[in-house]
Amino acid sequence: MSRFEKLYPIFILLSVLTGLAFGTIETLRRIADGAIVPLLMAMLFFTFIQIPFAQIRHSFSNRTFTITSLVLNFVWTPVFAFALASVFLSDHPALWIGFIMLMVTPCTDWYIVFTGLAKGDVVASLSILPLNLILQLALLPVYLYVLTGTSSVISVSVFLHSLAVLAIPLGSAIGLRYFLAKSNQFRRLARVSLWPIILLSLAVMSIFASQGRLLIEHVSILGLLIAPLLLFFIVNFVISRRVGKKLLREDAAVTSLQMTTLARNSPIALAIATTAFPNEPLIALVLVIGPLIELPVLVAASFVIRRLNRAERRLG
């Protein structure tokens, strides 16, 4: 691992703390709120630009990986999230709704970076991004109604906005790679490998600067959410690894499966919550607290997965 990757947990922590500090300043809070989506799009662009798209066709043919990830994300995870909410949040309906929204929306952005840190199959991870995005937006109203009894409709504008966050960086990266191939300038891509991590840190800082005041005003709610969030990540880490080991051949594919099962799409879920539930700030608060737990978990998971894979290779 590079020195930068080894220090990455510190960068994430500093990003969270800096964001919370910036969030106390109104001007910086407004700037941060508008910076979240551009930073995530830039992070995706610099991630996609490093991916050999010629391998995407092969990745799409990996039906076992695709079906397994979809079952874990869209069948198992909603059921498990409902069970956790029933045990820990039954007396807090707003937190229940926010928790469900967070848990049933698999990540479509930063989990690619963590998959790379864990030495997973980034190309396979990319191949399921469109499916994850479309299915979560289509199924979220269904999950909310079935699991919480709440009716909510995702507007066309929110759907198109979410699609653009993925499509614009992807299209730009494909176009630039084509240009570099024509001019034989692929060596320049070696200079951008750290940018996804840097941009993710800035996006995390912006998220907490934008919503930090809400978190500080209701910090006691953090105690209610720690247990169900940690249980979600721990149990899904174990289950996705065991399922992956049984069904998938390569460690890299298993790693990708674990990361897509763990990482949640709090930025998009937060955007939906603020428009669908404008008078329920506690729902949005859950989606702010989620990354506070999730990001350290993903950093730790990337290190643990690499160590487990190395240990298993030595033994096997």
mmCIF file with all atom_site columns, N, CA and C in Angstrom, residues 245-286:
data_model
loop_
_atom_site.group_PDB
_atom_site.id
_atom_site.type_symbol
_atom_site.label_atom_id
_atom_site.label_alt_id
_atom_site.label_comp_id
_atom_site.label_asym_id
_atom_site.label_entity_id
_atom_site.label_seq_id
_atom_site.pdbx_PDB_ins_code
_atom_site.Cartn_x
_atom_site.Cartn_y
_atom_site.Cartn_z
_atom_site.occupancy
_atom_site.B_iso_or_equiv
_atom_site.pdbx_formal_charge
_atom_site.auth_seq_id
_atom_site.auth_comp_id
_atom_site.auth_asym_id
_atom_site.auth_atom_id
_atom_site.pdbx_PDB_model_num
ATOM 1   N N  . LYS A 1 245 ? -17.572 -16.246 -1.196 1.00 0.00 ? 245 LYS A N  1
ATOM 2   C CA . LYS A 1 245 ? -16.609 -17.348 -1.245 1.00 0.00 ? 245 LYS A CA 1
ATOM 3   C C  . LYS A 1 245 ? -17.234 -18.619 -1.827 1.00 0.00 ? 245 LYS A C  1
ATOM 4   N N  . LYS A 1 246 ? -18.528 -18.796 -1.605 1.00 0.00 ? 246 LYS A N  1
ATOM 5   C CA . LYS A 1 246 ? -19.202 -19.986 -2.120 1.00 0.00 ? 246 LYS A CA 1
ATOM 6   C C  . LYS A 1 246 ? -19.558 -19.865 -3.603 1.00 0.00 ? 246 LYS A C  1
ATOM 7   N N  . LEU A 1 247 ? -19.878 -18.654 -4.040 1.00 0.00 ? 247 LEU A N  1
ATOM 8   C CA . LEU A 1 247 ? -20.426 -18.496 -5.380 1.00 0.00 ? 247 LEU A CA 1
ATOM 9   C C  . LEU A 1 247 ? -19.448 -17.898 -6.389 1.00 0.00 ? 247 LEU A C  1
ATOM 10  N N  . LEU A 1 248 ? -18.457 -17.161 -5.925 1.00 0.00 ? 248 LEU A N  1
ATOM 11  C CA . LEU A 1 248 ? -17.542 -16.466 -6.831 1.00 0.00 ? 248 LEU A CA 1
ATOM 12  C C  . LEU A 1 248 ? -16.153 -17.086 -6.757 1.00 0.00 ? 248 LEU A C  1
ATOM 13  N N  . ARG A 1 249 ? -15.434 -17.026 -7.847 1.00 0.00 ? 249 ARG A N  1
ATOM 14  C CA . ARG A 1 249 ? -14.152 -17.710 -7.923 1.00 0.00 ? 249 ARG A CA 1
ATOM 15  C C  . ARG A 1 249 ? -12.989 -16.878 -7.416 1.00 0.00 ? 249 ARG A C  1
ATOM 16  N N  . GLU A 1 250 ? -12.980 -15.611 -7.710 1.00 0.00 ? 250 GLU A N  1
ATOM 17  C CA . GLU A 1 250 ? -11.804 -14.782 -7.461 1.00 0.00 ? 250 GLU A CA 1
ATOM 18  C C  . GLU A 1 250 ? -11.988 -13.900 -6.238 1.00 0.00 ? 250 GLU A C  1
ATOM 19  N N  . ASP A 1 251 ? -10.875 -13.686 -5.522 1.00 0.00 ? 251 ASP A N  1
ATOM 20  C CA . ASP A 1 251 ? -10.907 -12.814 -4.344 1.00 0.00 ? 251 ASP A CA 1
ATOM 21  C C  . ASP A 1 251 ? -11.361 -11.405 -4.705 1.00 0.00 ? 251 ASP A C  1
ATOM 22  N N  . ALA A 1 252 ? -10.933 -10.922 -5.870 1.00 0.00 ? 252 ALA A N  1
ATOM 23  C CA . ALA A 1 252 ? -11.293 -9.557  -6.265 1.00 0.00 ? 252 ALA A CA 1
ATOM 24  C C  . ALA A 1 252 ? -12.800 -9.412  -6.412 1.00 0.00 ? 252 ALA A C  1
ATOM 25  N N  . ALA A 1 253 ? -13.466 -10.428 -6.951 1.00 0.00 ? 253 ALA A N  1
ATOM 26  C CA . ALA A 1 253 ? -14.921 -10.378 -7.104 1.00 0.00 ? 253 ALA A CA 1
ATOM 27  C C  . ALA A 1 253 ? -15.617 -10.436 -5.742 1.00 0.00 ? 253 ALA A C  1
ATOM 28  N N  . VAL A 1 254 ? -15.086 -11.261 -4.840 1.00 0.00 ? 254 VAL A N  1
ATOM 29  C CA . VAL A 1 254 ? -15.646 -11.344 -3.489 1.00 0.00 ? 254 VAL A CA 1
ATOM 30  C C  . VAL A 1 254 ? -15.522 -9.991  -2.789 1.00 0.00 ? 254 VAL A C  1
ATOM 31  N N  . THR A 1 255 ? -14.372 -9.359  -2.961 1.00 0.00 ? 255 THR A N  1
ATOM 32  C CA . THR A 1 255 ? -14.148 -8.043  -2.362 1.00 0.00 ? 255 THR A CA 1
ATOM 33  C C  . THR A 1 255 ? -15.147 -7.023  -2.894 1.00 0.00 ? 255 THR A C  1
ATOM 34  N N  . SER A 1 256 ? -15.373 -7.030  -4.197 1.00 0.00 ? 256 SER A N  1
ATOM 35  C CA . SER A 1 256 ? -16.348 -6.108  -4.792 1.00 0.00 ? 256 SER A CA 1
ATOM 36  C C  . SER A 1 256 ? -17.747 -6.368  -4.248 1.00 0.00 ? 256 SER A C  1
ATOM 37  N N  . LEU A 1 257 ? -18.086 -7.637  -4.090 1.00 0.00 ? 257 LEU A N  1
ATOM 38  C CA . LEU A 1 257 ? -19.400 -7.984  -3.536 1.00 0.00 ? 257 LEU A CA 1
ATOM 39  C C  . LEU A 1 257 ? -19.532 -7.449  -2.112 1.00 0.00 ? 257 LEU A C  1
ATOM 40  N N  . GLN A 1 258 ? -18.477 -7.599  -1.310 1.00 0.00 ? 258 GLN A N  1
ATOM 41  C CA . GLN A 1 258 ? -18.535 -7.095  0.056  1.00 0.00 ? 258 GLN A CA 1
ATOM 42  C C  . GLN A 1 258 ? -18.721 -5.584  0.096  1.00 0.00 ? 258 GLN A C  1
ATOM 43  N N  . MET A 1 259 ? -17.996 -4.884  -0.748 1.00 0.00 ? 259 MET A N  1
ATOM 44  C CA . MET A 1 259 ? -18.065 -3.430  -0.723 1.00 0.00 ? 259 MET A CA 1
ATOM 45  C C  . MET A 1 259 ? -19.425 -2.899  -1.184 1.00 0.00 ? 259 MET A C  1
ATOM 46  N N  . THR A 1 260 ? -20.002 -3.513  -2.202 1.00 0.00 ? 260 THR A N  1
ATOM 47  C CA . THR A 1 260 ? -21.314 -3.032  -2.652 1.00 0.00 ? 260 THR A CA 1
ATOM 48  C C  . THR A 1 260 ? -22.409 -3.388  -1.654 1.00 0.00 ? 260 THR A C  1
ATOM 49  N N  . THR A 1 261 ? -22.188 -4.443  -0.851 1.00 0.00 ? 261 THR A N  1
ATOM 50  C CA . THR A 1 261 ? -23.161 -4.805  0.173  1.00 0.00 ? 261 THR A CA 1
ATOM 51  C C  . THR A 1 261 ? -23.045 -3.911  1.400  1.00 0.00 ? 261 THR A C  1
ATOM 52  N N  . LEU A 1 262 ? -21.852 -3.406  1.668  1.00 0.00 ? 262 LEU A N  1
ATOM 53  C CA . LEU A 1 262 ? -21.637 -2.553  2.841  1.00 0.00 ? 262 LEU A CA 1
ATOM 54  C C  . LEU A 1 262 ? -21.970 -1.088  2.573  1.00 0.00 ? 262 LEU A C  1
ATOM 55  N N  . ALA A 1 263 ? -21.480 -0.540  1.467  1.00 0.00 ? 263 ALA A N  1
ATOM 56  C CA . ALA A 1 263 ? -21.556 0.911   1.234  1.00 0.00 ? 263 ALA A CA 1
ATOM 57  C C  . ALA A 1 263 ? -22.982 1.340   0.907  1.00 0.00 ? 263 ALA A C  1
ATOM 58  N N  . ARG A 1 264 ? -23.388 2.461   1.497  1.00 0.00 ? 264 ARG A N  1
ATOM 59  C CA . ARG A 1 264 ? -24.741 2.985   1.312  1.00 0.00 ? 264 ARG A CA 1
ATOM 60  C C  . ARG A 1 264 ? -24.699 4.343   0.623  1.00 0.00 ? 264 ARG A C  1
ATOM 61  N N  . ASN A 1 265 ? -25.818 4.705   0.011  1.00 0.00 ? 265 ASN A N  1
ATOM 62  C CA . ASN A 1 265 ? -25.857 5.896   -0.842 1.00 0.00 ? 265 ASN A CA 1
ATOM 63  C C  . ASN A 1 265 ? -26.445 7.092   -0.080 1.00 0.00 ? 265 ASN A C  1
ATOM 64  N N  . SER A 1 266 ? -25.777 7.494   0.988  1.00 0.00 ? 266 SER A N  1
ATOM 65  C CA . SER A 1 266 ? -26.318 8.568   1.818  1.00 0.00 ? 266 SER A CA 1
ATOM 66  C C  . SER A 1 266 ? -26.485 9.897   1.084  1.00 0.00 ? 266 SER A C  1
ATOM 67  N N  . PRO A 1 267 ? -25.590 10.300  0.149  1.00 0.00 ? 267 PRO A N  1
ATOM 68  C CA . PRO A 1 267 ? -25.833 11.584  -0.525 1.00 0.00 ? 267 PRO A CA 1
ATOM 69  C C  . PRO A 1 267 ? -27.143 11.629  -1.308 1.00 0.00 ? 267 PRO A C  1
ATOM 70  N N  . ILE A 1 268 ? -27.415 10.581  -2.080 1.00 0.00 ? 268 ILE A N  1
ATOM 71  C CA . ILE A 1 268 ? -28.668 10.576  -2.851 1.00 0.00 ? 268 ILE A CA 1
ATOM 72  C C  . ILE A 1 268 ? -29.868 10.403  -1.928 1.00 0.00 ? 268 ILE A C  1
ATOM 73  N N  . ALA A 1 269 ? -29.745 9.524   -0.929 1.00 0.00 ? 269 ALA A N  1
ATOM 74  C CA . ALA A 1 269 ? -30.848 9.343   0.017  1.00 0.00 ? 269 ALA A CA 1
ATOM 75  C C  . ALA A 1 269 ? -31.144 10.645  0.752  1.00 0.00 ? 269 ALA A C  1
ATOM 76  N N  . LEU A 1 270 ? -30.096 11.397  1.081  1.00 0.00 ? 270 LEU A N  1
ATOM 77  C CA . LEU A 1 270 ? -30.280 12.686  1.757  1.00 0.00 ? 270 LEU A CA 1
ATOM 78  C C  . LEU A 1 270 ? -30.995 13.678  0.853  1.00 0.00 ? 270 LEU A C  1
ATOM 79  N N  . ALA A 1 271 ? -30.619 13.694  -0.416 1.00 0.00 ? 271 ALA A N  1
ATOM 80  C CA . ALA A 1 271 ? -31.282 14.597  -1.363 1.00 0.00 ? 271 ALA A CA 1
ATOM 81  C C  . ALA A 1 271 ? -32.762 14.255  -1.494 1.00 0.00 ? 271 ALA A C  1
ATOM 82  N N  . ILE A 1 272 ? -33.080 12.970  -1.511 1.00 0.00 ? 272 ILE A N  1
ATOM 83  C CA . ILE A 1 272 ? -34.475 12.547  -1.611 1.00 0.00 ? 272 ILE A CA 1
ATOM 84  C C  . ILE A 1 272 ? -35.237 12.912  -0.347 1.00 0.00 ? 272 ILE A C  1
ATOM 85  N N  . ALA A 1 273 ? -34.606 12.694  0.804  1.00 0.00 ? 273 ALA A N  1
ATOM 86  C CA . ALA A 1 273 ? -35.278 12.955  2.083  1.00 0.00 ? 273 ALA A CA 1
ATOM 87  C C  . ALA A 1 273 ? -35.625 14.425  2.253  1.00 0.00 ? 273 ALA A C  1
ATOM 88  N N  . THR A 1 274 ? -34.727 15.310  1.836  1.00 0.00 ? 274 THR A N  1
ATOM 89  C CA . THR A 1 274 ? -34.974 16.737  2.021  1.00 0.00 ? 274 THR A CA 1
ATOM 90  C C  . THR A 1 274 ? -36.107 17.251  1.136  1.00 0.00 ? 274 THR A C  1
ATOM 91  N N  . THR A 1 275 ? -36.358 16.564  0.014  1.00 0.00 ? 275 THR A N  1
ATOM 92  C CA . THR A 1 275 ? -37.468 16.963  -0.862 1.00 0.00 ? 275 THR A CA 1
ATOM 93  C C  . THR A 1 275 ? -38.760 16.220  -0.523 1.00 0.00 ? 275 THR A C  1
ATOM 94  N N  . ALA A 1 276 ? -38.640 14.944  -0.151 1.00 0.00 ? 276 ALA A N  1
ATOM 95  C CA . ALA A 1 276 ? -39.837 14.148  0.142  1.00 0.00 ? 276 ALA A CA 1
ATOM 96  C C  . ALA A 1 276 ? -40.364 14.395  1.556  1.00 0.00 ? 276 ALA A C  1
ATOM 97  N N  . PHE A 1 277 ? -39.473 14.737  2.505  1.00 0.00 ? 277 PHE A N  1
ATOM 98  C CA . PHE A 1 277 ? -39.877 14.948  3.894  1.00 0.00 ? 277 PHE A CA 1
ATOM 99  C C  . PHE A 1 277 ? -39.298 16.272  4.410  1.00 0.00 ? 277 PHE A C  1
ATOM 100 N N  . PRO A 1 278 ? -39.711 17.400  3.833  1.00 0.00 ? 278 PRO A N  1
ATOM 101 C CA . PRO A 1 278 ? -39.111 18.687  4.200  1.00 0.00 ? 278 PRO A CA 1
ATOM 102 C C  . PRO A 1 278 ? -39.373 19.107  5.640  1.00 0.00 ? 278 PRO A C  1
ATOM 103 N N  . ASN A 1 279 ? -40.423 18.549  6.270  1.00 0.00 ? 279 ASN A N  1
ATOM 104 C CA . ASN A 1 279 ? -40.765 18.935  7.641  1.00 0.00 ? 279 ASN A CA 1
ATOM 105 C C  . ASN A 1 279 ? -40.314 17.906  8.673  1.00 0.00 ? 279 ASN A C  1
ATOM 106 N N  . GLU A 1 280 ? -39.441 16.992  8.262  1.00 0.00 ? 280 GLU A N  1
ATOM 107 C CA . GLU A 1 280 ? -38.946 15.948  9.164  1.00 0.00 ? 280 GLU A CA 1
ATOM 108 C C  . GLU A 1 280 ? -37.420 15.968  9.189  1.00 0.00 ? 280 GLU A C  1
ATOM 109 N N  . PRO A 1 281 ? -36.812 16.909  9.895  1.00 0.00 ? 281 PRO A N  1
ATOM 110 C CA . PRO A 1 281 ? -35.349 17.011  9.882  1.00 0.00 ? 281 PRO A CA 1
ATOM 111 C C  . PRO A 1 281 ? -34.643 15.791  10.464 1.00 0.00 ? 281 PRO A C  1
ATOM 112 N N  . LEU A 1 282 ? -35.322 15.036  11.333 1.00 0.00 ? 282 LEU A N  1
ATOM 113 C CA . LEU A 1 282 ? -34.669 13.875  11.941 1.00 0.00 ? 282 LEU A CA 1
ATOM 114 C C  . LEU A 1 282 ? -34.438 12.764  10.908 1.00 0.00 ? 282 LEU A C  1
ATOM 115 N N  . ILE A 1 283 ? -35.272 12.717  9.872  1.00 0.00 ? 283 ILE A N  1
ATOM 116 C CA . ILE A 1 283 ? -35.033 11.740  8.804  1.00 0.00 ? 283 ILE A CA 1
ATOM 117 C C  . ILE A 1 283 ? -33.716 12.062  8.107  1.00 0.00 ? 283 ILE A C  1
ATOM 118 N N  . ALA A 1 284 ? -33.527 13.346  7.782  1.00 0.00 ? 284 ALA A N  1
ATOM 119 C CA . ALA A 1 284 ? -32.275 13.760  7.160  1.00 0.00 ? 284 ALA A CA 1
ATOM 120 C C  . ALA A 1 284 ? -31.099 13.538  8.101  1.00 0.00 ? 284 ALA A C  1
ATOM 121 N N  . LEU A 1 285 ? -31.323 13.697  9.404  1.00 0.00 ? 285 LEU A N  1
ATOM 122 C CA . LEU A 1 285 ? -30.240 13.528  10.371 1.00 0.00 ? 285 LEU A CA 1
ATOM 123 C C  . LEU A 1 285 ? -29.663 12.114  10.332 1.00 0.00 ? 285 LEU A C  1
ATOM 124 N N  . VAL A 1 286 ? -30.530 11.122  10.183 1.00 0.00 ? 286 VAL A N  1
ATOM 125 C CA . VAL A 1 286 ? -30.042 9.743   10.087 1.00 0.00 ? 286 VAL A CA 1
ATOM 126 C C  . VAL A 1 286 ? -29.082 9.592   8.903  1.00 0.00 ? 286 VAL A C  1
#
